[in-house]
Amino acid sequence: MFITFEGGEGAGKSTQVKRAAERLRAMGRDVVETREPGGTAEAEAVRALLVSGDTARWTPEAEALLNYAARDSHLKAVIRPVLKRGAVVICDRFMDSTRAYQGYAGGCNMGLIDALEQGIVGATRPDVTLIFDLDPEVGLARAKARADAKAEDRYERKGLAFHRLLRDGFLDIAGKEPARCHVIDASQDVDGVAAQVWRVIGG
Ligand code: TMP
């Protein structure tokens, strides 16, 4: 079972990944929590290039390639082996983030993203994806208040227009794949969001 958590900035995904993992473990499930870009030493090194520095340092195409270099490492070293042993993988961001951030919001050619998705993700598509939906003004304010805000804020600095396109992009993805994608109202409090998450993955 491969579960991904997606959405814009400050939507509370990381907190909910932890809560969902704990709840599944309490039911006796073997659960691995991981994140993108990241999850292996190589992918974390690529992450450092993406999340800091000048907002224009990479074109959306270069960002898609870097994210897919990290994703290739993560799929081979972590995601596929863990799924093979029968465990649950919960990943904080995955392929839909590339489509939303680089494609819908960044303007990267969707044909390139389709090709990367087919060639690198292939059959290892998530079984379930939770899309955390939140007004970007609220999300960006929350993200700014976070402790690690200064270190990893390259995307947060891209401005409100970018984050509005991002939100619409995620909702479009959800509309196109309703069997896989479930929209979560991330404006609720932590317990309210956790209850929505559990209604999707707890069955
Ligand atoms: P995080 O803040 O959720 O940990 O994610 C790091 C940043 O990387 C976040 O601003 C979203 C961005 N990102 C992309 O632009 N494309 C991707 O494919 C992924 C996985 C993340």
mmCIF file of C-alpha atoms and ligand atoms in Angstrom:
data_model
loop_
_atom_site.group_PDB
_atom_site.id
_atom_site.type_symbol
_atom_site.label_atom_id
_atom_site.label_comp_id
_atom_site.label_asym_id
_atom_site.label_seq_id
_atom_site.Cartn_x
_atom_site.Cartn_y
_atom_site.Cartn_z
ATOM 1 C CA MET A 1 0.000 0.000 0.000
ATOM 2 C CA PHE A 2 1.512 3.270 -1.197
ATOM 3 C CA ILE A 3 -0.059 6.438 0.266
ATOM 4 C CA THR A 4 0.992 9.979 -0.674
ATOM 5 C CA PHE A 5 0.182 13.296 1.002
ATOM 6 C CA GLU A 6 0.120 16.320 -1.307
ATOM 7 C CA GLY A 7 -0.790 19.996 -1.255
ATOM 8 C CA GLY A 8 0.542 23.535 -1.029
ATOM 9 C CA GLU A 9 2.676 25.155 1.648
ATOM 10 C CA GLY A 10 1.628 25.218 5.312
ATOM 11 C CA ALA A 11 -1.236 22.749 4.867
ATOM 12 C CA GLY A 12 -0.138 20.559 7.812
ATOM 13 C CA LYS A 13 0.813 17.480 5.770
ATOM 14 C CA SER A 14 3.873 16.525 7.814
ATOM 15 C CA THR A 15 1.966 16.486 11.121
ATOM 16 C CA GLN A 16 -0.735 14.348 9.534
ATOM 17 C CA VAL A 17 1.784 11.912 8.005
ATOM 18 C CA LYS A 18 3.093 11.240 11.539
ATOM 19 C CA ARG A 19 -0.386 10.833 13.015
ATOM 20 C CA ALA A 20 -1.559 8.512 10.260
ATOM 21 C CA ALA A 21 1.602 6.388 10.567
ATOM 22 C CA GLU A 22 1.202 6.105 14.342
ATOM 23 C CA ARG A 23 -2.429 5.085 14.012
ATOM 24 C CA LEU A 24 -1.668 2.430 11.383
ATOM 25 C CA ARG A 25 1.208 1.088 13.540
ATOM 26 C CA ALA A 26 -1.156 0.852 16.513
ATOM 27 C CA MET A 27 -3.241 -1.498 14.331
ATOM 28 C CA GLY A 28 -0.140 -3.669 13.837
ATOM 29 C CA ARG A 29 0.836 -2.445 10.347
ATOM 30 C CA ASP A 30 4.471 -2.121 9.257
ATOM 31 C CA VAL A 31 4.703 1.545 8.160
ATOM 32 C CA VAL A 32 7.574 3.545 6.665
ATOM 33 C CA GLU A 33 7.286 7.353 6.649
ATOM 34 C CA THR A 34 9.319 9.178 4.057
ATOM 35 C CA ARG A 35 9.342 12.438 2.090
ATOM 36 C CA GLU A 36 10.189 14.045 -1.244
ATOM 37 C CA PRO A 37 12.406 15.473 -2.430
ATOM 38 C CA GLY A 38 14.403 13.241 -0.095
ATOM 39 C CA GLY A 39 14.291 9.823 1.512
ATOM 40 C CA THR A 40 17.853 8.786 0.566
ATOM 41 C CA ALA A 41 21.193 10.551 1.115
ATOM 42 C CA GLU A 42 21.446 11.255 -2.630
ATOM 43 C CA ALA A 43 17.904 12.629 -2.850
ATOM 44 C CA GLU A 44 18.407 14.776 0.269
ATOM 45 C CA ALA A 45 21.483 16.276 -1.419
ATOM 46 C CA VAL A 46 19.325 17.171 -4.440
ATOM 47 C CA ARG A 47 16.656 18.573 -2.096
ATOM 48 C CA ALA A 48 19.166 21.060 -0.699
ATOM 49 C CA LEU A 49 19.653 22.434 -4.231
ATOM 50 C CA LEU A 50 15.903 22.895 -4.739
ATOM 51 C CA VAL A 51 14.595 24.375 -1.498
ATOM 52 C CA SER A 52 17.063 27.209 -0.942
ATOM 53 C CA GLY A 53 18.594 30.089 -2.878
ATOM 54 C CA ASP A 54 17.262 32.472 -5.489
ATOM 55 C CA THR A 55 13.698 31.731 -6.654
ATOM 56 C CA ALA A 56 14.836 31.899 -10.306
ATOM 57 C CA ARG A 57 17.943 29.738 -9.862
ATOM 58 C CA TRP A 58 16.329 26.806 -11.729
ATOM 59 C CA THR A 59 13.896 26.805 -14.628
ATOM 60 C CA PRO A 60 10.737 24.691 -14.071
ATOM 61 C CA GLU A 61 12.213 22.118 -16.500
ATOM 62 C CA ALA A 62 15.441 21.898 -14.467
ATOM 63 C CA GLU A 63 13.367 21.566 -11.279
ATOM 64 C CA ALA A 64 11.373 18.715 -12.813
ATOM 65 C CA LEU A 65 14.608 16.926 -13.756
ATOM 66 C CA LEU A 66 16.156 17.454 -10.305
ATOM 67 C CA ASN A 67 13.009 16.252 -8.542
ATOM 68 C CA TYR A 68 12.950 13.191 -10.797
ATOM 69 C CA ALA A 69 16.639 12.463 -10.146
ATOM 70 C CA ALA A 70 15.807 12.461 -6.429
ATOM 71 C CA ARG A 71 12.630 10.406 -7.026
ATOM 72 C CA ASP A 72 14.513 7.758 -9.029
ATOM 73 C CA SER A 73 16.917 7.239 -6.126
ATOM 74 C CA HIS A 74 14.064 7.158 -3.606
ATOM 75 C CA LEU A 75 11.979 4.687 -5.619
ATOM 76 C CA LYS A 76 14.886 2.289 -6.125
ATOM 77 C CA ALA A 77 16.409 2.399 -2.641
ATOM 78 C CA VAL A 78 13.335 2.857 -0.424
ATOM 79 C CA ILE A 79 9.828 2.875 -1.912
ATOM 80 C CA ARG A 80 9.946 -0.273 -4.089
ATOM 81 C CA PRO A 81 11.855 -2.455 -1.568
ATOM 82 C CA VAL A 82 9.536 -1.406 1.277
ATOM 83 C CA LEU A 83 6.384 -2.078 -0.786
ATOM 84 C CA LYS A 84 7.854 -5.455 -1.806
ATOM 85 C CA ARG A 85 8.211 -6.555 1.809
ATOM 86 C CA GLY A 86 4.499 -5.805 2.256
ATOM 87 C CA ALA A 87 4.807 -2.649 4.355
ATOM 88 C CA VAL A 88 2.830 0.575 3.981
ATOM 89 C CA VAL A 89 4.746 3.548 2.555
ATOM 90 C CA ILE A 90 3.481 7.004 3.529
ATOM 91 C CA CYS A 91 5.240 9.648 1.482
ATOM 92 C CA ASP A 92 5.076 13.389 2.213
ATOM 93 C CA ARG A 93 4.842 14.633 -1.415
ATOM 94 C CA PHE A 94 5.454 12.588 -4.596
ATOM 95 C CA MET A 95 4.809 12.834 -8.334
ATOM 96 C CA ASP A 96 1.750 15.123 -8.060
ATOM 97 C CA SER A 97 3.977 17.827 -6.520
ATOM 98 C CA THR A 98 6.052 17.897 -9.710
ATOM 99 C CA ARG A 99 2.915 18.171 -11.835
ATOM 100 C CA ALA A 100 1.466 20.943 -9.625
ATOM 101 C CA TYR A 101 4.602 22.978 -8.750
ATOM 102 C CA GLN A 102 6.621 22.620 -11.949
ATOM 103 C CA GLY A 103 3.728 22.010 -14.373
ATOM 104 C CA TYR A 104 0.590 23.930 -13.406
ATOM 105 C CA ALA A 105 2.269 26.706 -11.375
ATOM 106 C CA GLY A 106 5.711 26.824 -13.002
ATOM 107 C CA GLY A 107 4.653 26.348 -16.619
ATOM 108 C CA CYS A 108 6.920 23.357 -17.356
ATOM 109 C CA ASN A 109 5.961 21.458 -20.492
ATOM 110 C CA MET A 110 3.483 18.761 -19.367
ATOM 111 C CA GLY A 111 4.816 16.380 -22.032
ATOM 112 C CA LEU A 112 8.166 16.344 -20.222
ATOM 113 C CA ILE A 113 6.437 15.642 -16.906
ATOM 114 C CA ASP A 114 4.318 12.863 -18.483
ATOM 115 C CA ALA A 115 7.479 11.254 -19.896
ATOM 116 C CA LEU A 116 9.326 11.452 -16.561
ATOM 117 C CA GLU A 117 6.311 10.018 -14.736
ATOM 118 C CA GLN A 118 6.058 7.114 -17.149
ATOM 119 C CA GLY A 119 9.783 6.437 -17.304
ATOM 120 C CA ILE A 120 10.679 6.812 -13.614
ATOM 121 C CA VAL A 121 7.501 6.150 -11.590
ATOM 122 C CA GLY A 122 6.167 3.600 -14.079
ATOM 123 C CA ALA A 123 3.866 1.150 -12.330
ATOM 124 C CA THR A 124 4.787 2.385 -8.830
ATOM 125 C CA ARG A 125 1.909 4.843 -8.686
ATOM 126 C CA PRO A 126 0.339 5.638 -5.318
ATOM 127 C CA ASP A 127 -2.726 3.590 -4.345
ATOM 128 C CA VAL A 128 -4.166 6.532 -2.419
ATOM 129 C CA THR A 129 -3.331 10.249 -2.533
ATOM 130 C CA LEU A 130 -4.584 12.835 -0.045
ATOM 131 C CA ILE A 131 -4.617 16.361 -1.441
ATOM 132 C CA PHE A 132 -4.535 18.933 1.362
ATOM 133 C CA ASP A 133 -6.457 21.950 0.148
ATOM 134 C CA LEU A 134 -6.044 25.353 1.780
ATOM 135 C CA ASP A 135 -6.331 29.035 0.852
ATOM 136 C CA PRO A 136 -2.724 29.871 -0.109
ATOM 137 C CA GLU A 137 -2.773 33.099 1.927
ATOM 138 C CA VAL A 138 -3.502 31.059 5.058
ATOM 139 C CA GLY A 139 -0.955 28.369 4.118
ATOM 140 C CA LEU A 140 1.855 30.817 3.396
ATOM 141 C CA ALA A 141 1.254 32.624 6.712
ATOM 142 C CA ARG A 142 1.400 29.284 8.547
ATOM 143 C CA ALA A 143 4.561 28.245 6.690
ATOM 144 C CA LYS A 144 6.281 31.526 7.551
ATOM 145 C CA ALA A 145 5.615 30.951 11.235
ATOM 146 C CA ARG A 146 7.264 27.495 11.119
ATOM 147 C CA ALA A 147 10.607 26.940 12.831
ATOM 148 C CA ASP A 148 12.428 25.758 9.675
ATOM 149 C CA ALA A 149 10.929 28.596 7.596
ATOM 150 C CA LYS A 150 14.196 30.390 6.923
ATOM 151 C CA ALA A 151 16.170 27.399 5.705
ATOM 152 C CA GLU A 152 13.737 25.910 3.153
ATOM 153 C CA ASP A 153 11.622 28.734 1.790
ATOM 154 C CA ARG A 154 12.515 28.974 -1.906
ATOM 155 C CA TYR A 155 9.002 27.972 -3.075
ATOM 156 C CA GLU A 156 7.262 30.014 -0.391
ATOM 157 C CA ARG A 157 8.995 33.106 -1.823
ATOM 158 C CA LYS A 158 7.503 32.532 -5.297
ATOM 159 C CA GLY A 159 4.521 34.772 -4.523
ATOM 160 C CA LEU A 160 0.758 34.459 -4.171
ATOM 161 C CA ALA A 161 -0.032 34.180 -7.904
ATOM 162 C CA PHE A 162 2.211 31.071 -8.110
ATOM 163 C CA HIS A 163 0.516 29.547 -5.056
ATOM 164 C CA ARG A 164 -2.974 30.217 -6.446
ATOM 165 C CA LEU A 165 -2.065 28.365 -9.657
ATOM 166 C CA LEU A 166 -0.621 25.603 -7.491
ATOM 167 C CA ARG A 167 -3.863 25.163 -5.552
ATOM 168 C CA ASP A 168 -5.906 25.045 -8.778
ATOM 169 C CA GLY A 169 -3.397 22.545 -10.199
ATOM 170 C CA PHE A 170 -3.754 20.156 -7.274
ATOM 171 C CA LEU A 171 -7.559 20.397 -7.491
ATOM 172 C CA ASP A 172 -7.398 19.682 -11.220
ATOM 173 C CA ILE A 173 -5.250 16.589 -10.577
ATOM 174 C CA ALA A 174 -7.781 15.439 -7.954
ATOM 175 C CA GLY A 175 -10.650 15.961 -10.408
ATOM 176 C CA LYS A 176 -8.898 13.918 -13.080
ATOM 177 C CA GLU A 177 -8.160 10.916 -10.850
ATOM 178 C CA PRO A 178 -11.033 10.692 -8.367
ATOM 179 C CA ALA A 179 -10.433 7.001 -7.608
ATOM 180 C CA ARG A 180 -6.907 7.725 -6.315
ATOM 181 C CA CYS A 181 -7.095 11.333 -5.076
ATOM 182 C CA HIS A 182 -9.085 12.556 -2.084
ATOM 183 C CA VAL A 183 -9.296 16.266 -1.272
ATOM 184 C CA ILE A 184 -8.818 17.082 2.417
ATOM 185 C CA ASP A 185 -10.097 20.390 3.854
ATOM 186 C CA ALA A 186 -6.878 21.551 5.527
ATOM 187 C CA SER A 187 -8.509 24.657 7.026
ATOM 188 C CA GLN A 188 -9.860 22.545 9.909
ATOM 189 C CA ASP A 189 -7.948 22.033 13.172
ATOM 190 C CA VAL A 190 -5.410 19.200 13.525
ATOM 191 C CA ASP A 191 -7.965 16.711 14.920
ATOM 192 C CA GLY A 192 -10.530 17.590 12.267
ATOM 193 C CA VAL A 193 -7.995 17.050 9.497
ATOM 194 C CA ALA A 194 -6.813 13.780 11.098
ATOM 195 C CA ALA A 195 -10.418 12.534 11.137
ATOM 196 C CA GLN A 196 -10.792 13.297 7.414
ATOM 197 C CA VAL A 197 -7.513 11.484 6.677
ATOM 198 C CA TRP A 198 -8.575 8.452 8.666
ATOM 199 C CA ARG A 199 -11.913 8.231 6.846
ATOM 200 C CA VAL A 200 -9.887 7.694 3.652
ATOM 201 C CA ILE A 201 -7.024 5.453 4.815
ATOM 202 C CA GLY A 202 -8.380 3.769 7.934
ATOM 203 C CA GLY A 203 -10.727 1.347 6.237
HETATM 204 P P1 TMP B 1 8.146 20.400 1.725
HETATM 205 O O1 TMP B 1 8.237 21.841 2.106
HETATM 206 O O2 TMP B 1 6.743 19.908 1.653
HETATM 207 O O3 TMP B 1 9.022 19.529 2.531
HETATM 208 O O4 TMP B 1 8.675 20.276 0.181
HETATM 209 C C1 TMP B 1 9.772 20.921 -0.290
HETATM 210 C C2 TMP B 1 9.445 21.868 -1.401
HETATM 211 O O5 TMP B 1 9.694 21.245 -2.664
HETATM 212 C C3 TMP B 1 8.022 22.371 -1.431
HETATM 213 O O6 TMP B 1 8.051 23.775 -1.547
HETATM 214 C C4 TMP B 1 7.443 21.759 -2.689
HETATM 215 C C5 TMP B 1 8.629 21.504 -3.566
HETATM 216 N N1 TMP B 1 8.503 20.369 -4.514
HETATM 217 C C6 TMP B 1 8.427 20.615 -5.875
HETATM 218 O O7 TMP B 1 8.433 21.767 -6.297
HETATM 219 N N2 TMP B 1 8.342 19.554 -6.736
HETATM 220 C C7 TMP B 1 8.343 18.253 -6.308
HETATM 221 O O8 TMP B 1 8.268 17.322 -7.120
HETATM 222 C C8 TMP B 1 8.424 18.009 -4.878
HETATM 223 C C9 TMP B 1 8.432 16.604 -4.376
HETATM 224 C C10 TMP B 1 8.499 19.089 -4.030
#
